[in-house]
Short mmCIF file of C-alpha atoms and ligand atoms in Angstrom, two decimals:
data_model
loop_
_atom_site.label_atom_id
_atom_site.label_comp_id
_atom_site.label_asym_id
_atom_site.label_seq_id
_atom_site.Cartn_x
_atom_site.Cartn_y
_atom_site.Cartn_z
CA UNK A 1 189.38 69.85 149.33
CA UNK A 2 187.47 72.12 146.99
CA UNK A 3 190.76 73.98 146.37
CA UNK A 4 192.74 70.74 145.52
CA UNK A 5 189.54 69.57 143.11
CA UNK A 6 190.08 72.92 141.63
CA UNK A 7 194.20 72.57 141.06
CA UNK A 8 193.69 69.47 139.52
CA UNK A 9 190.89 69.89 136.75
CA UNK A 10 192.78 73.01 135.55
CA UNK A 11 195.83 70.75 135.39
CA UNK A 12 193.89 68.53 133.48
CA UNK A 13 192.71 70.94 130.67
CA UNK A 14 196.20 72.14 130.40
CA UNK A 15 197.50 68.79 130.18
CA UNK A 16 194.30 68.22 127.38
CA UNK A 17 195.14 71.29 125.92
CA UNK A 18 198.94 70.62 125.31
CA UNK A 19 197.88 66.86 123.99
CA UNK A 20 195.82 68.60 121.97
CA UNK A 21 198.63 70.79 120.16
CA UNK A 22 200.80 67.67 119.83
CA UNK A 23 198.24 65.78 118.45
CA UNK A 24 197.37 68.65 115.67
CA UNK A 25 201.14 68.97 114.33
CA UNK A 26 201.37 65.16 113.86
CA UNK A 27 198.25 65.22 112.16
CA UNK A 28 199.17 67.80 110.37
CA UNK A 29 202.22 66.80 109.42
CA UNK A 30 202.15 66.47 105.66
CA UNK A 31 202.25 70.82 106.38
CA UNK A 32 205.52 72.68 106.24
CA UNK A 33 207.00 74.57 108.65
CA UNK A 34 207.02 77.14 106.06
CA UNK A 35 203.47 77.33 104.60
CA UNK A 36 201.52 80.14 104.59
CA UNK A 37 198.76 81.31 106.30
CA UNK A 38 195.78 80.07 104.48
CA UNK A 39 193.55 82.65 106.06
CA UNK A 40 195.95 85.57 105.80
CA UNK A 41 196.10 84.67 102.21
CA UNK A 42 192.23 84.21 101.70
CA UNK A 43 191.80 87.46 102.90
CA UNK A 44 194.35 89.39 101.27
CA UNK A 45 192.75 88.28 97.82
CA UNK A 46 189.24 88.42 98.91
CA UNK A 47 190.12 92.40 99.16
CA UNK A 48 191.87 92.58 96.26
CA UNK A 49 188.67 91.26 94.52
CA UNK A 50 186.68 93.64 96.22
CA UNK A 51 189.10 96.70 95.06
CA UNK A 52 189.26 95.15 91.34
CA UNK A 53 185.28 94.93 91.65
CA UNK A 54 184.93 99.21 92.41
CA UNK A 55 186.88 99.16 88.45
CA UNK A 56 184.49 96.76 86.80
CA UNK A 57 180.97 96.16 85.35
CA UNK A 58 179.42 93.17 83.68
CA UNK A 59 178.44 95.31 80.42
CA UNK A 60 182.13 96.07 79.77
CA UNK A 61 182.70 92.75 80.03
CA UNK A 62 184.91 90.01 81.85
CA UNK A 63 188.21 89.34 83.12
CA UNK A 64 190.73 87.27 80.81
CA UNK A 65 194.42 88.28 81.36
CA UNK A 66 196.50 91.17 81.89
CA UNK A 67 199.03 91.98 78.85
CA UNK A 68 202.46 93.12 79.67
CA UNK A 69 202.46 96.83 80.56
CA UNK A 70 199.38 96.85 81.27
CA UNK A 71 197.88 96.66 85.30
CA UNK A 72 194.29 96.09 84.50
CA UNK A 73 192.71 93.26 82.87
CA UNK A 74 191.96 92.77 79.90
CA UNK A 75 187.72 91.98 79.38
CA UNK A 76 186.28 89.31 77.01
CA UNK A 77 182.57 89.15 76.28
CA UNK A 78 180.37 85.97 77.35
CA UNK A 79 181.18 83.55 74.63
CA UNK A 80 185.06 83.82 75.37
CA UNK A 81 185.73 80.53 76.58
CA UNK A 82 187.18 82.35 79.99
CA UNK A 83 184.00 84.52 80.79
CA UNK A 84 182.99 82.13 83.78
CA UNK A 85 186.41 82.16 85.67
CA UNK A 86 185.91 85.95 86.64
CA UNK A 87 182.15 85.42 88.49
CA UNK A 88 184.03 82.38 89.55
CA UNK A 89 186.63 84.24 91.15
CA UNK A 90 183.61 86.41 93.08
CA UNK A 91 182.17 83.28 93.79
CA UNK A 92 185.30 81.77 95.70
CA UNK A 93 185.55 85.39 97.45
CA UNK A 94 182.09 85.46 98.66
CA UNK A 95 182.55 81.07 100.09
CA UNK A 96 185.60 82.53 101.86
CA UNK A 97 184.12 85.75 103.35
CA UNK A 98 180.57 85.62 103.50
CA UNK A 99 180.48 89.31 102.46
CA UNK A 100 177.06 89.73 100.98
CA UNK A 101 178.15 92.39 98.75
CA UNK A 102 180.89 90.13 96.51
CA UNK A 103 177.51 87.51 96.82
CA UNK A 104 175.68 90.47 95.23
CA UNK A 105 178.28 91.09 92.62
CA UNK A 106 178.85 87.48 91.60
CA UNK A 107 175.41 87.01 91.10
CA UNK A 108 175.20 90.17 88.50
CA UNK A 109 178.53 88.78 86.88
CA UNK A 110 177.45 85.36 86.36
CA UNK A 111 173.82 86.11 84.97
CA UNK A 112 174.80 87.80 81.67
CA UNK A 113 176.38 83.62 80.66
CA UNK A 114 172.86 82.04 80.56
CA UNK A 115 172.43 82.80 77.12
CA UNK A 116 175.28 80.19 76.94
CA UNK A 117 173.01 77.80 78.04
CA UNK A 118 170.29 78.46 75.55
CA UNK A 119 172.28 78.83 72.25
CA UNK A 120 173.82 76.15 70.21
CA UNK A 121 177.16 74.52 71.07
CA UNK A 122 179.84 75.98 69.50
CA UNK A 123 182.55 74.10 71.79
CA UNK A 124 182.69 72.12 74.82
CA UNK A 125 184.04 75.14 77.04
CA UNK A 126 180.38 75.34 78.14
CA UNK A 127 181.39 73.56 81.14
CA UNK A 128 184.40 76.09 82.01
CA UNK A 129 181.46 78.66 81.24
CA UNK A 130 178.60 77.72 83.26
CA UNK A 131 179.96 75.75 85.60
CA UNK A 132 182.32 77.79 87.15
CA UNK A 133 179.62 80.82 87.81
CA UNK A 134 175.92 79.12 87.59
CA UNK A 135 177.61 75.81 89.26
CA UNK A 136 179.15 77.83 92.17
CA UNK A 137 176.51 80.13 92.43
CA UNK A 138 174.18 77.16 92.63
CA UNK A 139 176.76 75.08 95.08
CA UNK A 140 176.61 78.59 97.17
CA UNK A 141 173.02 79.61 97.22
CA UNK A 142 170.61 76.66 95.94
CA UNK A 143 168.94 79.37 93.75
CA UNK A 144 166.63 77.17 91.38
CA UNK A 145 167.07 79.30 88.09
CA UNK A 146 170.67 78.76 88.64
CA UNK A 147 169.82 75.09 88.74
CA UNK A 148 167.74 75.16 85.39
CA UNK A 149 170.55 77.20 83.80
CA UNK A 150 172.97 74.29 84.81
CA UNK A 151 170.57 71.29 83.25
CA UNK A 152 170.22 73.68 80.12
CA UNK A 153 173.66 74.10 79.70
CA UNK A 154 174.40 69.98 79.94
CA UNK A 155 171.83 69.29 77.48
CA UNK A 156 173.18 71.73 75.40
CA UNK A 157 177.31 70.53 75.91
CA UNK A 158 175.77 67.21 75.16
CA UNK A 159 175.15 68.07 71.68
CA UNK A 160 177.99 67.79 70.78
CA UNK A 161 178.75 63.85 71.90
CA UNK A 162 179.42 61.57 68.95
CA UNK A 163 177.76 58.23 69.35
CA UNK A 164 180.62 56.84 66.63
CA UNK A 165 183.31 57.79 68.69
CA UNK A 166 182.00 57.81 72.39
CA UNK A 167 183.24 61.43 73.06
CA UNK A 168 182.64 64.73 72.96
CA UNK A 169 183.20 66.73 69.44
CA UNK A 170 185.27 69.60 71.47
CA UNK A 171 185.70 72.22 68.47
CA UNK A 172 184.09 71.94 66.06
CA UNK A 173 185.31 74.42 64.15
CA UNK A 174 188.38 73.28 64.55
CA UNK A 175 187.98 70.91 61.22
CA UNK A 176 191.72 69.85 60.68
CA UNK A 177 191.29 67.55 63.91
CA UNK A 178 188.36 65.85 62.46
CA UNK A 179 186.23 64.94 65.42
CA UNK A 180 188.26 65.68 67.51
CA UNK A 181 188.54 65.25 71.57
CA UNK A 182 190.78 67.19 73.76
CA UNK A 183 192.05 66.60 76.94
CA UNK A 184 190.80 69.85 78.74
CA UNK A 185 187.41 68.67 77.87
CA UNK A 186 188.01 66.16 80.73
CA UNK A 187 187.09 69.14 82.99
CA UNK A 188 183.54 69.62 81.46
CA UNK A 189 182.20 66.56 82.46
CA UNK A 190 181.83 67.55 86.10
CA UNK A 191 178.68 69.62 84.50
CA UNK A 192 177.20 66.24 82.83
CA UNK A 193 177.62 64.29 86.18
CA UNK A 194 176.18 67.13 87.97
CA UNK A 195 173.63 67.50 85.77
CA UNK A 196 172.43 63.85 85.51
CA UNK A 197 172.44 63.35 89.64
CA UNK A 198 170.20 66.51 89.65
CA UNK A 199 167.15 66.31 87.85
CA UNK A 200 169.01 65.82 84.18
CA UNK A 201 169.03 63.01 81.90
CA UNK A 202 170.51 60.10 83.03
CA UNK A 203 171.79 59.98 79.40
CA UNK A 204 174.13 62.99 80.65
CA UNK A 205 175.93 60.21 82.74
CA UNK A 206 176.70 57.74 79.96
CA UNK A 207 177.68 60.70 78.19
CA UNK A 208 180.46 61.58 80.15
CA UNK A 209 181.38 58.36 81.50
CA UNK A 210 181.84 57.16 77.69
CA UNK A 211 184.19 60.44 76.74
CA UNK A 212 186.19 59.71 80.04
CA UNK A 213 187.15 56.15 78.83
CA UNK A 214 187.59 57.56 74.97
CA UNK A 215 189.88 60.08 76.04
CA UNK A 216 191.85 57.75 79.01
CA UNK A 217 192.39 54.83 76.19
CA UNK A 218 193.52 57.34 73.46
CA UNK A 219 194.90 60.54 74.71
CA UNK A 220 197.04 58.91 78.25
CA UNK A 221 200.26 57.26 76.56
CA UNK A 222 202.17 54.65 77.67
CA UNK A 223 204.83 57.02 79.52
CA UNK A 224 201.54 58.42 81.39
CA UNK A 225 201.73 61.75 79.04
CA UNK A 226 198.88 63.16 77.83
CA UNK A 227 198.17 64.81 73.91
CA UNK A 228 196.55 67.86 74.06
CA UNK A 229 194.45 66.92 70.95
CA UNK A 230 192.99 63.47 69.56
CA UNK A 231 192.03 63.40 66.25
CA UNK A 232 189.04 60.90 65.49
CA UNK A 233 187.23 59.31 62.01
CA UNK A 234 183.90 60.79 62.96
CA UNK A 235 182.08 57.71 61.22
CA UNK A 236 184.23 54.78 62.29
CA UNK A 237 185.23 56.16 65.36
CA UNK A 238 189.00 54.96 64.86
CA UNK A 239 191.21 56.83 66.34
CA UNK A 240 193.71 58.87 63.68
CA UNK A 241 196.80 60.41 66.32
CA UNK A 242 197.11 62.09 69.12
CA UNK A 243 198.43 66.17 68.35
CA UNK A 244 199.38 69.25 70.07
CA UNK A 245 197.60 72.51 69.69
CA UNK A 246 199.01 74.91 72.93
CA UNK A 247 201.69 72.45 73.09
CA UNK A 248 205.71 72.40 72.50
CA UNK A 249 205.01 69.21 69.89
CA UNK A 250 202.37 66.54 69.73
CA UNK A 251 204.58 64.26 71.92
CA UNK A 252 205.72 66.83 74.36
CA UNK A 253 204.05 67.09 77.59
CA UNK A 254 202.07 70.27 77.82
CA UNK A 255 201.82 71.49 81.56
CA UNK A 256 198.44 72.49 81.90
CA UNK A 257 196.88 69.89 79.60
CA UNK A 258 198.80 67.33 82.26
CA UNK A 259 196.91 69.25 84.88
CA UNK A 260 193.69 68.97 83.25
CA UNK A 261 194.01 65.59 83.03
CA UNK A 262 195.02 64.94 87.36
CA UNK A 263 191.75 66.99 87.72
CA UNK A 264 189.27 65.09 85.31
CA UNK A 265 190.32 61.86 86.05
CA UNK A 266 189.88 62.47 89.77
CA UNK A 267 186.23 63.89 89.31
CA UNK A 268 186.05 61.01 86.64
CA UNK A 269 186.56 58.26 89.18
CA UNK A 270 185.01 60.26 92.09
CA UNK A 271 181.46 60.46 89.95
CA UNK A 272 181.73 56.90 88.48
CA UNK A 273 183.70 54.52 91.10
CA UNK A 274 185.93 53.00 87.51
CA UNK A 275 189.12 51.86 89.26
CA UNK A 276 190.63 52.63 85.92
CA UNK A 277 190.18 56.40 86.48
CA UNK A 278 191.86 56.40 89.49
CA UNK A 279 194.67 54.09 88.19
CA UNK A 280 195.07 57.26 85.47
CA UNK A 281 194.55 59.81 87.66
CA UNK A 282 197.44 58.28 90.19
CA UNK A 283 199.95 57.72 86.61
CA UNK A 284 199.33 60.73 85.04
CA UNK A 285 199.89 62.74 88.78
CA UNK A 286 202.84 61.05 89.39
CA UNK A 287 204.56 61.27 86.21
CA UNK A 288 203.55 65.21 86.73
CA UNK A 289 205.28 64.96 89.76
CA UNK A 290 208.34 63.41 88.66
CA UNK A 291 208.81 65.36 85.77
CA UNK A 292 208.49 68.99 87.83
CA UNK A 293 211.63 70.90 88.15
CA UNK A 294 213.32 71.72 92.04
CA UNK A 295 211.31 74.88 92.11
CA UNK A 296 208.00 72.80 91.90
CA UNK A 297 206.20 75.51 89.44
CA UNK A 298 206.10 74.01 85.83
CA UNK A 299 207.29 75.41 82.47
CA UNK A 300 204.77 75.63 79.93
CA UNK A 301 205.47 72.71 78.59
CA UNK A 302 207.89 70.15 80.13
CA UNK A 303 209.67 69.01 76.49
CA UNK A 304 210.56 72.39 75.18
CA UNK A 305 214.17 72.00 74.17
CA UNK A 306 215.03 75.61 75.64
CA UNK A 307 214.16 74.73 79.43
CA UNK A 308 214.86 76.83 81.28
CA UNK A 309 214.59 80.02 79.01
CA UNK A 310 211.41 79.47 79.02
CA UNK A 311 207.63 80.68 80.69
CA UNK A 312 206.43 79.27 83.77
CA UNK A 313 202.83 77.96 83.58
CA UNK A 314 201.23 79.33 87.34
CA UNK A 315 198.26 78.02 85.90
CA UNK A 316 199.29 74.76 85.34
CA UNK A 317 200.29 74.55 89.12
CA UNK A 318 196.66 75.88 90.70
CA UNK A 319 195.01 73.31 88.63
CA UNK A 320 197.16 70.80 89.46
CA UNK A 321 197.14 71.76 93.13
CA UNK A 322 193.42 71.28 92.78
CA UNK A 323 193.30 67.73 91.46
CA UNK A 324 195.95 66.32 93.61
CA UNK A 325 193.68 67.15 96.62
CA UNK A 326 190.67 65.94 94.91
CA UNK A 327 192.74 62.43 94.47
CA UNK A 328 193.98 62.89 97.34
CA UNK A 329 190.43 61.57 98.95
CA UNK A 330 190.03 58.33 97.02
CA UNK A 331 193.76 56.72 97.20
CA UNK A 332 193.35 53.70 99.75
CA UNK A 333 197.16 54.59 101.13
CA UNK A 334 197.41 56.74 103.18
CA UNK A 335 201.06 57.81 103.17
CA UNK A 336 199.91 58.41 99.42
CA UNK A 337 197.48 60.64 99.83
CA UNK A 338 199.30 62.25 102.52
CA UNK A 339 202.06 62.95 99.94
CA UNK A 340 199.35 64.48 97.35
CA UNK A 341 197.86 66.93 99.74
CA UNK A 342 201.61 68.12 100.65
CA UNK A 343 202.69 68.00 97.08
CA UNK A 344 199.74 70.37 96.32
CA UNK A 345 200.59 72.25 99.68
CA UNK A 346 204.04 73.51 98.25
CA UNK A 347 202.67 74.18 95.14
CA UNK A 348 200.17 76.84 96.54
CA UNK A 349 202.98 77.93 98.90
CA UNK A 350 204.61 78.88 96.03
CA UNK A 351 202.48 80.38 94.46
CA UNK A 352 201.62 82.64 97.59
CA UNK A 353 205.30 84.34 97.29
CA UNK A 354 207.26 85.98 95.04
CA UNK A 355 207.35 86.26 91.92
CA UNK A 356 204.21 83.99 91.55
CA UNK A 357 202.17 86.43 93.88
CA UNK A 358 201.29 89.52 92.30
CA UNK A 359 200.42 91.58 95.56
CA UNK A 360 200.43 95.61 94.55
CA UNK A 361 201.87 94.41 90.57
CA UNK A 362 198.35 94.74 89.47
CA UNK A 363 194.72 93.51 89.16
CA UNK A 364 195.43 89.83 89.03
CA UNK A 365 195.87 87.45 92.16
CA UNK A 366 198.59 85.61 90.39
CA UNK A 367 201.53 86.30 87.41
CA UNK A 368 203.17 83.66 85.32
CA UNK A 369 200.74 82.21 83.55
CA UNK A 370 200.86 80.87 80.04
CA UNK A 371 198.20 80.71 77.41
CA UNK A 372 198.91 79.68 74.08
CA UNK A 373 202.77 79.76 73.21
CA UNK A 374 202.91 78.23 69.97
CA UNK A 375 199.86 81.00 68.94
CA UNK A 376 202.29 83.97 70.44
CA UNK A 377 199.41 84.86 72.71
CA UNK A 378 198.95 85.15 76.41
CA UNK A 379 202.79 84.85 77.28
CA UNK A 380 204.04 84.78 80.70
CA UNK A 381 201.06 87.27 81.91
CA UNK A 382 198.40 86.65 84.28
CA UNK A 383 195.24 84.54 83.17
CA UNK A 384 191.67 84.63 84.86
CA UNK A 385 191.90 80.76 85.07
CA UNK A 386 194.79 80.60 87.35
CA UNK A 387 193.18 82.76 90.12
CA UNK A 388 190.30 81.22 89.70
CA UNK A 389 192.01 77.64 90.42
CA UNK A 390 194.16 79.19 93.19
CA UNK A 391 191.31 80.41 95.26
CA UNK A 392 190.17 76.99 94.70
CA UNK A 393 193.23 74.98 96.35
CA UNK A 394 192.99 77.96 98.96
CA UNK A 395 189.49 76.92 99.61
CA UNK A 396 190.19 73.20 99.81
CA UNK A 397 193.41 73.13 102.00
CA UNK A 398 191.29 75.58 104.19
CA UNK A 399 188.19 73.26 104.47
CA UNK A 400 191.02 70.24 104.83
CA UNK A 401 192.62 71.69 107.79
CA UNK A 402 189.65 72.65 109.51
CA UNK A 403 188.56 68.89 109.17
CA UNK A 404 192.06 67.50 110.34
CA UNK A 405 190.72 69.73 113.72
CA UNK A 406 187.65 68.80 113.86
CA UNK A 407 188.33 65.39 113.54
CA UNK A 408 191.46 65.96 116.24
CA UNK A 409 188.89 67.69 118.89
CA UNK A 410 186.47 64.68 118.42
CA UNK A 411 188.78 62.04 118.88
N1 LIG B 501 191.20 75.12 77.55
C1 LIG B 501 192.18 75.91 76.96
C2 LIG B 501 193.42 76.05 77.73
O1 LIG B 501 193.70 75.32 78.67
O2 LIG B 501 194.19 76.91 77.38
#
């Protein structure tokens, strides 16, 4: 009898064990056959970081992009609006390996930016800055001067709101735009929301929140494009045109402002609840979508006449990749969301091969990134900021498949 009892409960977990493996394909369905092995990946770059780390010290400087001919990158000092993506990057490898050493390491790359935080705005990219390193680091650790950094450095990107206009001034010495509001400053208000839920001003919310709506009712055109630039009277607060500045022209559709704008608007509804923030985020995702060509990586900009003798933007993709799965959480259908998390699936599938994966080419996780075309600079190279966002989407699609099991094994 014992015996039988015995044949039977192993026949049981087997038969649990195979519903089990039906159960996670279906759920994970929205995954191609062909994606890649998230952890393979994760660790594959983690060393690569580690190997780039033996070459680099934070007194030479930080990580920007990697010129043609050249294998190793090219370091900025801490007021480049790029220094935070490298600790970033160390930040990302230390979530993903728990190696105390790259913790070590990120923490000595990310300490030389405070001085960010306690100098005068020059331009909104305080929020790239600080909250790429100091916000991670804090996410990461809960260290309370990294905290105290991060409040510093609100109050301080704050400076720079315009009460006249209800947004953000984001370069001021960028005079020819008047005040004027751009749309990658959607990504700096992550820091102000932060800040505000965590000991800030409450101000810091209103702050944002106001510079959100500003830059969804002037910058988002009808076709569910975004300008790069918007150009303000600072007294009035009227709003003069929308312009280009990294862009193909000022109606053209610049790939990685498009990005910016899927991720802000996402983090802009997810901190606020404004239905009208996810109503942009969805338009202004799916007319990135639409507009992508068959190979799913963007051109730098998606209106330059000479498509497709042009650069590819890698950049644009991770950052993309990364808001789509951030809106991915808030979309009530679920068939939509489904199709955001697999959109941004291919993307970093893509990225994860050749010739978007840089492997053994050189110090960079990623090639095919482009800066600022119009300014002959940073063409078709590898930039800080896209590793920085792929390691990101690596992260999330990790953390979203783990859940999918978890969630699978309760149920
Ligand atoms: N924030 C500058 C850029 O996207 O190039």
């Amino acid at each position: 009898m014992a015996s039988i009892c015995l044949i039977i409960k192993k026949n049981m977990n087997r038969l649990f064990l195979l519903l089990f493996a039906v159960a996670l394909t279906n759920c994970t369905d929205h995954k191609e056959d062909n994606s890649v092995d998230i952890e393979k990946i994760l660790s594959q770059n983690v060393e690569k970081t580690k190997e780039t780390l033996k070459e680099l010290t934070p007194d030479q400087g930080f990580a920007r992009n990697i010129p043609n001919g050249q294998t190793n990158w090219e370091l900025v000092g801490v007021k480049d609006w790029c220094s935070g993506f490298w600790p970033g990057v160390i930040w990302y490898a230390y979530e993903a390996s728990g190696d105390e050493q790259l913790r070590l390491q990120a923490e000595k790359f990310t300490e030389p930016l405070k001085t960010i935080a306690y100098s005068a705005a020059e331009n909104h990219d305080i929020g790239f800055m600080l909250y790429t390193s100091y916000g991670n680091g804090y996410r990461l650790t809960k260290n309370e001067e990294y905290k105290n950094v991060l409040l510093a450095a609100a109050d301080t990107l704050a400076t720079l709101y315009n009460p006249n206009v209800g947004s953000i001034l984001s370069w001021p010495s960028q005079t020819q735009f008047r005040h004027n509001t751009i749309i990658d400053n959607m990504m700096n208000l992550e820091l102000l929301f932060w800040a505000a839920k965590n000991g800030g001003k409450q101000d810091l919310y209103n702050v944002a929140e106001s510079h959100a709506l500003v830059t969804m009712k002037n910058l988002v055109r009808k076709d569910s494009a975004i300008y790069h630039v918007g150009s303000f009277d600072e007294t009035t607060g009227d709003f003069l045109k929308g312009q280009t500045h990294q862009g193909y022209a000022d109606e053209s559709m610049w790939a990685r402002g498009q990005a910016w704008g899927i991720y802000g608007f996402s983090v802009a509804y997810r901190e606020t609840y404004r239905k009208e923030f996810l109503d942009t985020a969805i338009k202004v995702s799916e007319h990135y979508l639409n507009r992508l060509p068959e190979d799913g990586i963007p051109y730098w900009d998606f209106d330059d006449v000479d498509i497709p003798n042009v650069p590819k933007d890698a950049s644009a993709a991770a950052i993309a990749a990364c808001g789509l799965l951030e809106l991915s959480k808030f979309v009530k259908n679920e068939e939509q969301s489904k199709k955001y998390v697999s959109a941004a699936r291919r993307m970093i599938n893509l990225l994860s091969e050749a010739p978007f994966y840089s492997g053994d080419t050189n110090q960079a996780l990623l090639l095919h990134s482009t800066g600022h075309l119009p300014h002959k600079s940073e063409i078709d190279v590898p930039i800080i900021y896209a590793d920085y966002y792929y390691m990101e989407a690596l992260l999330r699609l990790q953390k979203m498949d783990e859940d999918n099991s978890t969630e699978l094994a309760k149920s």
